[in-house]
Tab-separated table of C-alpha atoms in Angstrom:
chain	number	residue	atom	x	y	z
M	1	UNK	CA	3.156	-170.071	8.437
M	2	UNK	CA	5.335	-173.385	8.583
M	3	UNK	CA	7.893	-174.277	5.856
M	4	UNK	CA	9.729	-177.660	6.838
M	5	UNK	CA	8.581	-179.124	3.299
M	6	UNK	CA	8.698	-176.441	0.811
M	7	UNK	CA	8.471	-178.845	-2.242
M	8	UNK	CA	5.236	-180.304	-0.831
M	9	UNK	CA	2.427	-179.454	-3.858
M	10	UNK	CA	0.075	-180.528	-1.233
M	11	UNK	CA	-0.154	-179.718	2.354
M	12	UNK	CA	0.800	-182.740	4.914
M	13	UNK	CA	-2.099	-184.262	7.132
M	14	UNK	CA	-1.670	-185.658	10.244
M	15	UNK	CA	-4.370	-187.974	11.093
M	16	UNK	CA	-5.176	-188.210	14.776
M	17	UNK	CA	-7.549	-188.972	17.606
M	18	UNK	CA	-10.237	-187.096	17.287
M	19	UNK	CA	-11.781	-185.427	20.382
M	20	UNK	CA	-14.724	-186.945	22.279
M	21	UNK	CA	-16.866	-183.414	22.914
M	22	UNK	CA	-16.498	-182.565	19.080
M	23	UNK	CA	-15.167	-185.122	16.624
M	24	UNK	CA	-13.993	-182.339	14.089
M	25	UNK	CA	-11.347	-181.504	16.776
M	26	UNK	CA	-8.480	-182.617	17.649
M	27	UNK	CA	-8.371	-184.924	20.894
M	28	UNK	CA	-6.437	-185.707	23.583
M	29	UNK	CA	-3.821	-188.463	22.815
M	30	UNK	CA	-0.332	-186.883	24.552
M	31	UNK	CA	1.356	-188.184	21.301
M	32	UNK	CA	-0.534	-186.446	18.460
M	33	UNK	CA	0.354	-183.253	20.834
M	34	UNK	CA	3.967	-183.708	21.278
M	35	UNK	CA	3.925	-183.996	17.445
M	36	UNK	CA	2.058	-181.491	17.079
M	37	UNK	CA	4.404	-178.911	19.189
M	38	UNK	CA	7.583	-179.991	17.375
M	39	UNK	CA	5.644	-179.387	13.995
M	40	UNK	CA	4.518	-175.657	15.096
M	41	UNK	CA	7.932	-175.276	16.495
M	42	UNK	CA	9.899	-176.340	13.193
M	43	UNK	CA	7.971	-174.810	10.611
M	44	UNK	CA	5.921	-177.209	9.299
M	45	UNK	CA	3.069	-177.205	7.489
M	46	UNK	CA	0.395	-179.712	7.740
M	47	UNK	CA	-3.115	-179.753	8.375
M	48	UNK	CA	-4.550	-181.260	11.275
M	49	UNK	CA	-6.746	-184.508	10.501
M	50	UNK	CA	-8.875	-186.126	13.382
M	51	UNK	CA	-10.029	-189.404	12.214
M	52	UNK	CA	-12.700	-191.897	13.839
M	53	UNK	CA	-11.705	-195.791	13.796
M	54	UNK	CA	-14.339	-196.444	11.727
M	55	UNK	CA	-12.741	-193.506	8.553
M	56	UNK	CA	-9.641	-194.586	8.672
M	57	UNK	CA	-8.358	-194.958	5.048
M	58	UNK	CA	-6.625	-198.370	3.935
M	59	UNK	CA	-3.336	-197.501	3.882
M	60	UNK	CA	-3.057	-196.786	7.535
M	61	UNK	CA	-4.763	-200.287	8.081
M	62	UNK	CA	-2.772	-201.946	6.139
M	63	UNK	CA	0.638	-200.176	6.217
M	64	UNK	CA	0.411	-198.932	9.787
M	65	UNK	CA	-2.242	-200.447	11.532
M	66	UNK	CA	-4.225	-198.151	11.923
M	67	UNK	CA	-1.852	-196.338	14.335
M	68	UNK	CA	-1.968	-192.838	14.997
M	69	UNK	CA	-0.714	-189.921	14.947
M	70	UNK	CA	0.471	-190.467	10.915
M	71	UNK	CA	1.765	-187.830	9.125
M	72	UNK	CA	0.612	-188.017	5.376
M	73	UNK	CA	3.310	-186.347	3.393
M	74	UNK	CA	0.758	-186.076	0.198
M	75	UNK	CA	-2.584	-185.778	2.420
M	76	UNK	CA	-5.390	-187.952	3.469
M	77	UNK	CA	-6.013	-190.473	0.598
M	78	UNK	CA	-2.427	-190.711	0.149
M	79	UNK	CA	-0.186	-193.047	2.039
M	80	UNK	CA	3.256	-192.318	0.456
M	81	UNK	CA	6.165	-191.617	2.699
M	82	UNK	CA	3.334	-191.575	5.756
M	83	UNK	CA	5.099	-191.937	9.298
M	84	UNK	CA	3.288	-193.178	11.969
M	85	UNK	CA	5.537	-193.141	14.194
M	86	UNK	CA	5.210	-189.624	17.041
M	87	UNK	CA	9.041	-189.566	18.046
M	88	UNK	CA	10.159	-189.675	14.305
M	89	UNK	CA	7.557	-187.304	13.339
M	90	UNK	CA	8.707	-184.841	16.140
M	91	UNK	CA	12.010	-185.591	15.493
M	92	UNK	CA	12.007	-184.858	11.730
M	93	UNK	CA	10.511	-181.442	12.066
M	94	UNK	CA	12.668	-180.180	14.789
M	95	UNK	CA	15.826	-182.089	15.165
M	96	UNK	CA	17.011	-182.429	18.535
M	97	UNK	CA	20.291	-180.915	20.151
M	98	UNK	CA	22.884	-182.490	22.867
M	99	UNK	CA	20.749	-181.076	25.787
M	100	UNK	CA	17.727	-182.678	24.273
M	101	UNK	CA	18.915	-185.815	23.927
M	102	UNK	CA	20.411	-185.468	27.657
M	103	UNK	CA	16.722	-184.219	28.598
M	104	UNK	CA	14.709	-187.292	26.665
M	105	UNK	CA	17.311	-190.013	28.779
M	106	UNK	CA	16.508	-188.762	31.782
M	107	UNK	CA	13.037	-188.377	30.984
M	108	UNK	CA	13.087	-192.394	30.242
M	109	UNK	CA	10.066	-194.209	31.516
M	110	UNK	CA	8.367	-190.788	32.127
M	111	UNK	CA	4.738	-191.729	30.212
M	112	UNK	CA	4.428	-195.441	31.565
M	113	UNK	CA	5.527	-194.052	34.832
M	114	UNK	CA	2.274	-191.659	33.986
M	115	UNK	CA	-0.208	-194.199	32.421
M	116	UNK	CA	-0.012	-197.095	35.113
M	117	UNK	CA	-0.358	-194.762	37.728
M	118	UNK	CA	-3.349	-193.092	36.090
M	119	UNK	CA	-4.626	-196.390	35.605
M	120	UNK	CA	-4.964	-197.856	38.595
M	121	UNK	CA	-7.826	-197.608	40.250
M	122	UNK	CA	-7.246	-198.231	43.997
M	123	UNK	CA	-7.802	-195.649	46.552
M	124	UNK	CA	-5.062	-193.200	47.177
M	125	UNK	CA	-2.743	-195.480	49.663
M	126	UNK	CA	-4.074	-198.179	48.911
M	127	UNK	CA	-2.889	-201.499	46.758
M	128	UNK	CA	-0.751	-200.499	44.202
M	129	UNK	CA	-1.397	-196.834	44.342
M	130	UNK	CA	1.563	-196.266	46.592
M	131	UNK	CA	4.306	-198.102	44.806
M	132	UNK	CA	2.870	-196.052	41.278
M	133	UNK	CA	3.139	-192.961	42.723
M	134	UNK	CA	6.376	-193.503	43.849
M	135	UNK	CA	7.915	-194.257	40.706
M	136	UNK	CA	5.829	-191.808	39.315
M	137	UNK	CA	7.448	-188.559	42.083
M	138	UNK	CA	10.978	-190.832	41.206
M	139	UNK	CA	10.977	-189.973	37.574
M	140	UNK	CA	9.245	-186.455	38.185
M	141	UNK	CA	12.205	-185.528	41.087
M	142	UNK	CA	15.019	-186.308	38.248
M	143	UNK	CA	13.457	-184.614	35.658
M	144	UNK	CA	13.254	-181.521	38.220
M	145	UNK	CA	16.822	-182.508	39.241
M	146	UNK	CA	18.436	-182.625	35.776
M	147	UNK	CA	16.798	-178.903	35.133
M	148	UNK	CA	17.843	-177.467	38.111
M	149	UNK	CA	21.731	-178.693	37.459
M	150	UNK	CA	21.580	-178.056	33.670
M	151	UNK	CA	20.702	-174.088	34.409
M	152	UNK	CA	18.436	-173.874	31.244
M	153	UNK	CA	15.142	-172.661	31.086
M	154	UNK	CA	13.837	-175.320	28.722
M	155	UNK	CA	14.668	-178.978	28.686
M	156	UNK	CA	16.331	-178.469	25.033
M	157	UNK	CA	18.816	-175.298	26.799
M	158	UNK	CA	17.737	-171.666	26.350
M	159	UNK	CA	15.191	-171.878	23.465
M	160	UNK	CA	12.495	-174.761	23.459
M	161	UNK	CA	13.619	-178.193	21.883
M	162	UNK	CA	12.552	-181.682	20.993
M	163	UNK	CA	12.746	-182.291	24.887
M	164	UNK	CA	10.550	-179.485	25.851
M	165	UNK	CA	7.765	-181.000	23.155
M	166	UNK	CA	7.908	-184.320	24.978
M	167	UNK	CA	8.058	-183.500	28.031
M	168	UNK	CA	5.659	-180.692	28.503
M	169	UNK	CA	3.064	-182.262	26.674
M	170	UNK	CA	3.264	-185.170	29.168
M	171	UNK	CA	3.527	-183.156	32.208
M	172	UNK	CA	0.183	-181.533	30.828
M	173	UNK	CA	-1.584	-184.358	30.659
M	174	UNK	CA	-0.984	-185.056	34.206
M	175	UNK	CA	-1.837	-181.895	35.625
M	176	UNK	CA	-5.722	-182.209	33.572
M	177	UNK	CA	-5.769	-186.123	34.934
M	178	UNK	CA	-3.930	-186.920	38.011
M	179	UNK	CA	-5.777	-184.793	40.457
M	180	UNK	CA	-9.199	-185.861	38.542
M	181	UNK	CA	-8.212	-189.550	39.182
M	182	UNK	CA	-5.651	-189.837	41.800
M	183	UNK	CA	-5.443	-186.887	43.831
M	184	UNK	CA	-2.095	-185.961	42.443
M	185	UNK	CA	-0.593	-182.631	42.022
M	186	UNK	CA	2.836	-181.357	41.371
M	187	UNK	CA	4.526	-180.854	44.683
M	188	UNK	CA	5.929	-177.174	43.598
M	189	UNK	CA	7.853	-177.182	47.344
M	190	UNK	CA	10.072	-180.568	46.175
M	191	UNK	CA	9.734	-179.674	42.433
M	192	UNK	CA	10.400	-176.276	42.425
M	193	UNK	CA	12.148	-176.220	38.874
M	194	UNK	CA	9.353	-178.312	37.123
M	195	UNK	CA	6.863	-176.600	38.226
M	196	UNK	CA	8.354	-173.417	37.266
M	197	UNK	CA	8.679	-175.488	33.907
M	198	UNK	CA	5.604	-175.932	33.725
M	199	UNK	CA	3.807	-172.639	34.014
M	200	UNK	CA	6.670	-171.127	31.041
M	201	UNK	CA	5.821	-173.516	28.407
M	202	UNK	CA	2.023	-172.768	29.084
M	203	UNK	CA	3.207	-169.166	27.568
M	204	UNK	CA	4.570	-170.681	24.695
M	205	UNK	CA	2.426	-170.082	21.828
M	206	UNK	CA	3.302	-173.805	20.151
M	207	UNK	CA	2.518	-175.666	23.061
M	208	UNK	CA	-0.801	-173.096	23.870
M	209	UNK	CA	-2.436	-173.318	20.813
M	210	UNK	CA	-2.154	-177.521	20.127
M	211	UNK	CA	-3.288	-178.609	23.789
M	212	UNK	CA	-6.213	-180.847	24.343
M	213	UNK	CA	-9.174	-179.373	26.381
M	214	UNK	CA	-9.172	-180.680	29.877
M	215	UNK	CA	-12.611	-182.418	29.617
M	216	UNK	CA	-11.175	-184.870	26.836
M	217	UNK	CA	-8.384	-185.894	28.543
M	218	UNK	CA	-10.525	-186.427	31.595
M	219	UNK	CA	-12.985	-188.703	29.356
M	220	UNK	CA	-9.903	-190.428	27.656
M	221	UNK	CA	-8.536	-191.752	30.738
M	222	UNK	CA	-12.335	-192.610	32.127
M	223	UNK	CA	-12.371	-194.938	29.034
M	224	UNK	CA	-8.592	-196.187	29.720
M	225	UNK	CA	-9.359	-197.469	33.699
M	226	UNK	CA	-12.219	-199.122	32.335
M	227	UNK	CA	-14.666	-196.276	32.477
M	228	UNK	CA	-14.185	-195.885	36.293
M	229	UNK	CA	-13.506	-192.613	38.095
């Protein structure tokens, strides 16, 4: 179905996390899905590749450090041209336009916003929890801001961009962790606009079919605050 390399003679893999309830799958790193979306959404063709620390081939040791998600250009065993690097990956497939760019700035500091909060374990209003969710509702109040004064539907203007990939697949995440873990939700009363957002690019078939399952992300971040909960 996807076409962004039509002088490929192999398909593209993209090696990734694999998930924790069946390592076959795909798992729940927020990166490997923004990629992901802004393949489906440019026309790409690659083959998704979840790979266990301990199968990683030598090339992404030794040329990447074992980072992922890497997009293979000439598959698995092959390191040529690889690109280990989600933004450029995303990027490449589906350049991005003036709005996204406008979108991605004032998204800055969005996912460490999301991943210290997450985090931390102290009790809701307690320690740090209140100065992390604060700059967590700061950056979530000016992403709602800039799409309420931009009039798009989508972060990248009227059809979904580079933005939308970034942003939604981070917003996702939240919404399967932050409650779990934090007792956060969206505020839809001083959000209105993202969480509007939100429930659109659920209906978008790119973003549908490449999202982690709830219970992975939920074990991810178990691991990630020390295996608390």
């Amino acid at each position: 179905r996807e076409r962004c390399r039509p002088r490929m003679l192999m398909t593209a893999a993209l090696l990734c996390k694999p998930s924790y309830l069946d390592p076959s799958k795909v798992g729940d790193c927020p990166f490997t899905h923004f990629a992901r979306v802004a393949l489906h959404l440019g026309g790409c063709e690659y083959i998704p590749w979840p790979t266990a620390p301990d199968a990683k081939p030598n090339w992404l040791l030794d040329e990447h450090g074992g980072s992922m998600p890497c997009l293979a250009p000439m598959g698995f065993e092959n390191g040529d041209g690889a690109v280990s690097d989600s933004f450029k990956i995303a990027s490449t497939a589906l350049p991005p336009t003036p709005a996204d760019t406008a979108s991605l700035a004032a998204a800055d500091g969005f996912f460490p916003s999301i991943a210290k909060f997450i985090k931390n374990t102290d009790a809701v209003g307690e320690g740090q929890d209140v100065e992390l969710r604060q700059a967590l509702v700061d950056v979530l109040v000016r992403l709602d801001t800039h799409l309420q004064s931009s009039g798009a539907t989508f972060f990248g203007g009227e059809a979904v961009g580079l933005a939308d990939a970034s942003i939604a697949t981070k917003l996702f995440m939240l919404e399967c962790v932050g409650n779990h873990y934090k007792s956060f939700t969206l505020d839809s009363g001083r959000m209105p606009a993202l969480s509007a957002y939100q429930k659109r690019m659920l209906a978008v078939p790119e973003f549908e079919s490449t999202k982690p399952e709830l219970a992975d992300a939920v074990t991810g971040w178990g691991q990630a605050r020390g295996g608390g909960h």
